[in-house]
């Protein structure tokens, strides 16, 4: 099969899969498909949410710090990521822009993660910050 036919087939199969996925049960996965996220982007972002969780709770982050190859394609400064202070909305925006190379509504992204029960405390933390920033 030539490359053009393979791409067309893959696009058709993706379209079928989007119809099969219940967007109410898997809103983040639907978001990832709609925005054409790659696997390494999703993995890096989910790991960063885990780092943010440690930082929000004030837990020892040194156990996480390492020269993580997962982040190398995204030009993320590990020394800034693995600090012992609360993350900020600006930091989240910066991380999202570096990993996904695009901008979108952070509230929509965070709500899709929360509805799928992914790092709910982190999502609540940032959603609350977004609400207070809008006032």
mmCIF file of the C-alpha atoms, coordinates in Angstrom:
data_MODEL
# 
_entry.id   MODEL 
# 
loop_
_atom_site.group_PDB 
_atom_site.id 
_atom_site.type_symbol 
_atom_site.label_atom_id 
_atom_site.label_alt_id 
_atom_site.label_comp_id 
_atom_site.label_asym_id 
_atom_site.label_entity_id 
_atom_site.label_seq_id 
_atom_site.pdbx_PDB_ins_code 
_atom_site.Cartn_x 
_atom_site.Cartn_y 
_atom_site.Cartn_z 
_atom_site.occupancy 
_atom_site.B_iso_or_equiv 
_atom_site.pdbx_formal_charge 
_atom_site.auth_seq_id 
_atom_site.auth_comp_id 
_atom_site.auth_asym_id 
_atom_site.auth_atom_id 
_atom_site.pdbx_PDB_model_num 
ATOM 1   C CA . UNK A 1 1   ? 0.000   0.000  0.000  1.00 0.00 ? 1   UNK A CA 1 
ATOM 2   C CA . UNK A 1 2   ? 1.381   3.413  -0.873 1.00 0.00 ? 2   UNK A CA 1 
ATOM 3   C CA . UNK A 1 3   ? 1.826   6.181  1.684  1.00 0.00 ? 3   UNK A CA 1 
ATOM 4   C CA . UNK A 1 4   ? -1.138  8.262  0.504  1.00 0.00 ? 4   UNK A CA 1 
ATOM 5   C CA . UNK A 1 5   ? -3.520  5.314  0.835  1.00 0.00 ? 5   UNK A CA 1 
ATOM 6   C CA . UNK A 1 6   ? -2.107  4.470  4.266  1.00 0.00 ? 6   UNK A CA 1 
ATOM 7   C CA . UNK A 1 7   ? -2.634  8.023  5.478  1.00 0.00 ? 7   UNK A CA 1 
ATOM 8   C CA . UNK A 1 8   ? -6.191  8.088  4.129  1.00 0.00 ? 8   UNK A CA 1 
ATOM 9   C CA . UNK A 1 9   ? -6.896  4.743  5.795  1.00 0.00 ? 9   UNK A CA 1 
ATOM 10  C CA . UNK A 1 10  ? -5.471  5.926  9.114  1.00 0.00 ? 10  UNK A CA 1 
ATOM 11  C CA . UNK A 1 11  ? -7.525  9.121  8.974  1.00 0.00 ? 11  UNK A CA 1 
ATOM 12  C CA . UNK A 1 12  ? -10.671 7.121  8.272  1.00 0.00 ? 12  UNK A CA 1 
ATOM 13  C CA . UNK A 1 13  ? -9.892  4.728  11.114 1.00 0.00 ? 13  UNK A CA 1 
ATOM 14  C CA . UNK A 1 14  ? -9.314  7.692  13.451 1.00 0.00 ? 14  UNK A CA 1 
ATOM 15  C CA . UNK A 1 15  ? -12.668 9.106  12.434 1.00 0.00 ? 15  UNK A CA 1 
ATOM 16  C CA . UNK A 1 16  ? -14.334 5.794  13.233 1.00 0.00 ? 16  UNK A CA 1 
ATOM 17  C CA . UNK A 1 17  ? -12.571 5.584  16.590 1.00 0.00 ? 17  UNK A CA 1 
ATOM 18  C CA . UNK A 1 18  ? -13.728 9.085  17.516 1.00 0.00 ? 18  UNK A CA 1 
ATOM 19  C CA . UNK A 1 19  ? -17.302 7.924  17.003 1.00 0.00 ? 19  UNK A CA 1 
ATOM 20  C CA . UNK A 1 20  ? -16.682 4.866  19.170 1.00 0.00 ? 20  UNK A CA 1 
ATOM 21  C CA . UNK A 1 21  ? -15.127 6.754  22.084 1.00 0.00 ? 21  UNK A CA 1 
ATOM 22  C CA . UNK A 1 22  ? -17.647 8.096  24.534 1.00 0.00 ? 22  UNK A CA 1 
ATOM 23  C CA . UNK A 1 23  ? -16.538 11.712 24.916 1.00 0.00 ? 23  UNK A CA 1 
ATOM 24  C CA . UNK A 1 24  ? -18.332 11.921 28.265 1.00 0.00 ? 24  UNK A CA 1 
ATOM 25  C CA . UNK A 1 25  ? -16.272 9.043  29.686 1.00 0.00 ? 25  UNK A CA 1 
ATOM 26  C CA . UNK A 1 26  ? -12.964 9.989  28.049 1.00 0.00 ? 26  UNK A CA 1 
ATOM 27  C CA . UNK A 1 27  ? -12.959 13.756 27.502 1.00 0.00 ? 27  UNK A CA 1 
ATOM 28  C CA . UNK A 1 28  ? -9.183  14.147 27.732 1.00 0.00 ? 28  UNK A CA 1 
ATOM 29  C CA . UNK A 1 29  ? -8.544  11.394 25.194 1.00 0.00 ? 29  UNK A CA 1 
ATOM 30  C CA . UNK A 1 30  ? -11.077 13.032 22.894 1.00 0.00 ? 30  UNK A CA 1 
ATOM 31  C CA . UNK A 1 31  ? -9.302  16.360 23.447 1.00 0.00 ? 31  UNK A CA 1 
ATOM 32  C CA . UNK A 1 32  ? -5.969  14.696 22.598 1.00 0.00 ? 32  UNK A CA 1 
ATOM 33  C CA . UNK A 1 33  ? -7.377  13.204 19.401 1.00 0.00 ? 33  UNK A CA 1 
ATOM 34  C CA . UNK A 1 34  ? -9.047  16.457 18.345 1.00 0.00 ? 34  UNK A CA 1 
ATOM 35  C CA . UNK A 1 35  ? -5.816  18.402 18.847 1.00 0.00 ? 35  UNK A CA 1 
ATOM 36  C CA . UNK A 1 36  ? -3.649  15.661 17.308 1.00 0.00 ? 36  UNK A CA 1 
ATOM 37  C CA . UNK A 1 37  ? -1.405  15.221 20.347 1.00 0.00 ? 37  UNK A CA 1 
ATOM 38  C CA . UNK A 1 38  ? 1.420   12.744 19.974 1.00 0.00 ? 38  UNK A CA 1 
ATOM 39  C CA . UNK A 1 39  ? 2.110   10.045 22.546 1.00 0.00 ? 39  UNK A CA 1 
ATOM 40  C CA . UNK A 1 40  ? 5.295   11.673 23.842 1.00 0.00 ? 40  UNK A CA 1 
ATOM 41  C CA . UNK A 1 41  ? 3.452   14.973 24.313 1.00 0.00 ? 41  UNK A CA 1 
ATOM 42  C CA . UNK A 1 42  ? 0.717   13.351 26.403 1.00 0.00 ? 42  UNK A CA 1 
ATOM 43  C CA . UNK A 1 43  ? 3.221   11.348 28.461 1.00 0.00 ? 43  UNK A CA 1 
ATOM 44  C CA . UNK A 1 44  ? 5.352   14.422 29.169 1.00 0.00 ? 44  UNK A CA 1 
ATOM 45  C CA . UNK A 1 45  ? 2.331   16.521 30.115 1.00 0.00 ? 45  UNK A CA 1 
ATOM 46  C CA . UNK A 1 46  ? 0.892   13.868 32.435 1.00 0.00 ? 46  UNK A CA 1 
ATOM 47  C CA . UNK A 1 47  ? 4.268   13.500 34.150 1.00 0.00 ? 47  UNK A CA 1 
ATOM 48  C CA . UNK A 1 48  ? 4.433   17.268 34.640 1.00 0.00 ? 48  UNK A CA 1 
ATOM 49  C CA . UNK A 1 49  ? 0.986   17.187 36.222 1.00 0.00 ? 49  UNK A CA 1 
ATOM 50  C CA . UNK A 1 50  ? 2.421   14.617 38.640 1.00 0.00 ? 50  UNK A CA 1 
ATOM 51  C CA . UNK A 1 51  ? 5.310   16.956 39.427 1.00 0.00 ? 51  UNK A CA 1 
ATOM 52  C CA . UNK A 1 52  ? 2.839   19.785 39.987 1.00 0.00 ? 52  UNK A CA 1 
ATOM 53  C CA . UNK A 1 53  ? 0.906   17.520 42.359 1.00 0.00 ? 53  UNK A CA 1 
ATOM 54  C CA . UNK A 1 54  ? 4.017   17.046 44.502 1.00 0.00 ? 54  UNK A CA 1 
ATOM 55  C CA . UNK A 1 55  ? 4.672   20.777 44.453 1.00 0.00 ? 55  UNK A CA 1 
ATOM 56  C CA . UNK A 1 56  ? 1.089   21.692 45.369 1.00 0.00 ? 56  UNK A CA 1 
ATOM 57  C CA . UNK A 1 57  ? 1.105   19.285 48.317 1.00 0.00 ? 57  UNK A CA 1 
ATOM 58  C CA . UNK A 1 58  ? 4.530   20.515 49.452 1.00 0.00 ? 58  UNK A CA 1 
ATOM 59  C CA . UNK A 1 59  ? 5.962   17.016 49.188 1.00 0.00 ? 59  UNK A CA 1 
ATOM 60  C CA . UNK A 1 60  ? 9.648   16.262 48.671 1.00 0.00 ? 60  UNK A CA 1 
ATOM 61  C CA . UNK A 1 61  ? 10.246  16.713 44.982 1.00 0.00 ? 61  UNK A CA 1 
ATOM 62  C CA . UNK A 1 62  ? 13.870  15.616 45.018 1.00 0.00 ? 62  UNK A CA 1 
ATOM 63  C CA . UNK A 1 63  ? 12.757  12.001 44.516 1.00 0.00 ? 63  UNK A CA 1 
ATOM 64  C CA . UNK A 1 64  ? 11.435  12.997 41.093 1.00 0.00 ? 64  UNK A CA 1 
ATOM 65  C CA . UNK A 1 65  ? 14.327  15.118 39.912 1.00 0.00 ? 65  UNK A CA 1 
ATOM 66  C CA . UNK A 1 66  ? 16.361  13.504 37.225 1.00 0.00 ? 66  UNK A CA 1 
ATOM 67  C CA . UNK A 1 67  ? 17.621  14.272 33.757 1.00 0.00 ? 67  UNK A CA 1 
ATOM 68  C CA . UNK A 1 68  ? 14.410  13.058 32.204 1.00 0.00 ? 68  UNK A CA 1 
ATOM 69  C CA . UNK A 1 69  ? 14.677  12.273 28.496 1.00 0.00 ? 69  UNK A CA 1 
ATOM 70  C CA . UNK A 1 70  ? 10.904  12.510 28.248 1.00 0.00 ? 70  UNK A CA 1 
ATOM 71  C CA . UNK A 1 71  ? 11.194  16.300 28.474 1.00 0.00 ? 71  UNK A CA 1 
ATOM 72  C CA . UNK A 1 72  ? 14.208  16.824 26.185 1.00 0.00 ? 72  UNK A CA 1 
ATOM 73  C CA . UNK A 1 73  ? 12.240  17.339 22.929 1.00 0.00 ? 73  UNK A CA 1 
ATOM 74  C CA . UNK A 1 74  ? 10.306  20.183 24.547 1.00 0.00 ? 74  UNK A CA 1 
ATOM 75  C CA . UNK A 1 75  ? 13.140  22.375 25.812 1.00 0.00 ? 75  UNK A CA 1 
ATOM 76  C CA . UNK A 1 76  ? 11.836  22.392 29.379 1.00 0.00 ? 76  UNK A CA 1 
ATOM 77  C CA . UNK A 1 77  ? 14.132  23.720 32.087 1.00 0.00 ? 77  UNK A CA 1 
ATOM 78  C CA . UNK A 1 78  ? 14.214  20.916 34.644 1.00 0.00 ? 78  UNK A CA 1 
ATOM 79  C CA . UNK A 1 79  ? 15.692  23.157 37.319 1.00 0.00 ? 79  UNK A CA 1 
ATOM 80  C CA . UNK A 1 80  ? 12.576  25.346 37.080 1.00 0.00 ? 80  UNK A CA 1 
ATOM 81  C CA . UNK A 1 81  ? 10.179  22.411 36.867 1.00 0.00 ? 81  UNK A CA 1 
ATOM 82  C CA . UNK A 1 82  ? 11.557  20.660 39.950 1.00 0.00 ? 82  UNK A CA 1 
ATOM 83  C CA . UNK A 1 83  ? 11.447  23.590 42.371 1.00 0.00 ? 83  UNK A CA 1 
ATOM 84  C CA . UNK A 1 84  ? 9.845   23.371 45.806 1.00 0.00 ? 84  UNK A CA 1 
ATOM 85  C CA . UNK A 1 85  ? 7.246   26.079 45.313 1.00 0.00 ? 85  UNK A CA 1 
ATOM 86  C CA . UNK A 1 86  ? 3.643   26.168 44.190 1.00 0.00 ? 86  UNK A CA 1 
ATOM 87  C CA . UNK A 1 87  ? 3.187   26.106 40.415 1.00 0.00 ? 87  UNK A CA 1 
ATOM 88  C CA . UNK A 1 88  ? 1.563   29.113 38.776 1.00 0.00 ? 88  UNK A CA 1 
ATOM 89  C CA . UNK A 1 89  ? -0.927  29.507 35.950 1.00 0.00 ? 89  UNK A CA 1 
ATOM 90  C CA . UNK A 1 90  ? 1.810   31.225 33.949 1.00 0.00 ? 90  UNK A CA 1 
ATOM 91  C CA . UNK A 1 91  ? 4.059   28.207 34.438 1.00 0.00 ? 91  UNK A CA 1 
ATOM 92  C CA . UNK A 1 92  ? 1.259   25.897 33.295 1.00 0.00 ? 92  UNK A CA 1 
ATOM 93  C CA . UNK A 1 93  ? 0.671   28.062 30.210 1.00 0.00 ? 93  UNK A CA 1 
ATOM 94  C CA . UNK A 1 94  ? 4.377   27.967 29.403 1.00 0.00 ? 94  UNK A CA 1 
ATOM 95  C CA . UNK A 1 95  ? 4.565   24.181 29.786 1.00 0.00 ? 95  UNK A CA 1 
ATOM 96  C CA . UNK A 1 96  ? 1.463   23.674 27.629 1.00 0.00 ? 96  UNK A CA 1 
ATOM 97  C CA . UNK A 1 97  ? 2.854   25.936 24.892 1.00 0.00 ? 97  UNK A CA 1 
ATOM 98  C CA . UNK A 1 98  ? 6.223   24.144 24.889 1.00 0.00 ? 98  UNK A CA 1 
ATOM 99  C CA . UNK A 1 99  ? 4.765   20.642 24.843 1.00 0.00 ? 99  UNK A CA 1 
ATOM 100 C CA . UNK A 1 100 ? 1.817   21.079 22.503 1.00 0.00 ? 100 UNK A CA 1 
ATOM 101 C CA . UNK A 1 101 ? 3.158   23.892 20.262 1.00 0.00 ? 101 UNK A CA 1 
ATOM 102 C CA . UNK A 1 102 ? -0.262  25.523 20.273 1.00 0.00 ? 102 UNK A CA 1 
ATOM 103 C CA . UNK A 1 103 ? -2.538  27.510 22.506 1.00 0.00 ? 103 UNK A CA 1 
ATOM 104 C CA . UNK A 1 104 ? -5.996  26.515 23.582 1.00 0.00 ? 104 UNK A CA 1 
ATOM 105 C CA . UNK A 1 105 ? -8.370  27.253 26.425 1.00 0.00 ? 105 UNK A CA 1 
ATOM 106 C CA . UNK A 1 106 ? -6.671  26.010 29.605 1.00 0.00 ? 106 UNK A CA 1 
ATOM 107 C CA . UNK A 1 107 ? -9.986  25.692 31.386 1.00 0.00 ? 107 UNK A CA 1 
ATOM 108 C CA . UNK A 1 108 ? -11.243 23.273 28.730 1.00 0.00 ? 108 UNK A CA 1 
ATOM 109 C CA . UNK A 1 109 ? -8.053  21.190 28.977 1.00 0.00 ? 109 UNK A CA 1 
ATOM 110 C CA . UNK A 1 110 ? -8.182  21.093 32.785 1.00 0.00 ? 110 UNK A CA 1 
ATOM 111 C CA . UNK A 1 111 ? -11.890 20.226 32.843 1.00 0.00 ? 111 UNK A CA 1 
ATOM 112 C CA . UNK A 1 112 ? -11.363 17.392 30.366 1.00 0.00 ? 112 UNK A CA 1 
ATOM 113 C CA . UNK A 1 113 ? -8.599  15.975 32.574 1.00 0.00 ? 113 UNK A CA 1 
ATOM 114 C CA . UNK A 1 114 ? -10.700 16.353 35.711 1.00 0.00 ? 114 UNK A CA 1 
ATOM 115 C CA . UNK A 1 115 ? -13.770 14.694 34.167 1.00 0.00 ? 115 UNK A CA 1 
ATOM 116 C CA . UNK A 1 116 ? -11.569 11.739 33.261 1.00 0.00 ? 116 UNK A CA 1 
ATOM 117 C CA . UNK A 1 117 ? -10.238 11.645 36.858 1.00 0.00 ? 117 UNK A CA 1 
ATOM 118 C CA . UNK A 1 118 ? -6.678  12.529 35.856 1.00 0.00 ? 118 UNK A CA 1 
ATOM 119 C CA . UNK A 1 119 ? -4.828  14.562 38.515 1.00 0.00 ? 119 UNK A CA 1 
ATOM 120 C CA . UNK A 1 120 ? -8.088  16.010 39.816 1.00 0.00 ? 120 UNK A CA 1 
ATOM 121 C CA . UNK A 1 121 ? -6.427  17.940 42.676 1.00 0.00 ? 121 UNK A CA 1 
ATOM 122 C CA . UNK A 1 122 ? -4.012  19.599 40.262 1.00 0.00 ? 122 UNK A CA 1 
ATOM 123 C CA . UNK A 1 123 ? -6.873  20.475 37.925 1.00 0.00 ? 123 UNK A CA 1 
ATOM 124 C CA . UNK A 1 124 ? -8.886  21.959 40.814 1.00 0.00 ? 124 UNK A CA 1 
ATOM 125 C CA . UNK A 1 125 ? -5.830  23.940 41.939 1.00 0.00 ? 125 UNK A CA 1 
ATOM 126 C CA . UNK A 1 126 ? -5.370  25.545 38.517 1.00 0.00 ? 126 UNK A CA 1 
ATOM 127 C CA . UNK A 1 127 ? -9.091  25.979 37.817 1.00 0.00 ? 127 UNK A CA 1 
ATOM 128 C CA . UNK A 1 128 ? -9.399  27.899 41.078 1.00 0.00 ? 128 UNK A CA 1 
ATOM 129 C CA . UNK A 1 129 ? -6.407  30.057 40.121 1.00 0.00 ? 129 UNK A CA 1 
ATOM 130 C CA . UNK A 1 130 ? -7.888  30.727 36.698 1.00 0.00 ? 130 UNK A CA 1 
ATOM 131 C CA . UNK A 1 131 ? -11.171 31.888 38.298 1.00 0.00 ? 131 UNK A CA 1 
ATOM 132 C CA . UNK A 1 132 ? -9.376  34.270 40.672 1.00 0.00 ? 132 UNK A CA 1 
ATOM 133 C CA . UNK A 1 133 ? -7.197  35.619 37.850 1.00 0.00 ? 133 UNK A CA 1 
ATOM 134 C CA . UNK A 1 134 ? -10.335 36.529 35.884 1.00 0.00 ? 134 UNK A CA 1 
ATOM 135 C CA . UNK A 1 135 ? -11.725 38.670 38.713 1.00 0.00 ? 135 UNK A CA 1 
# 
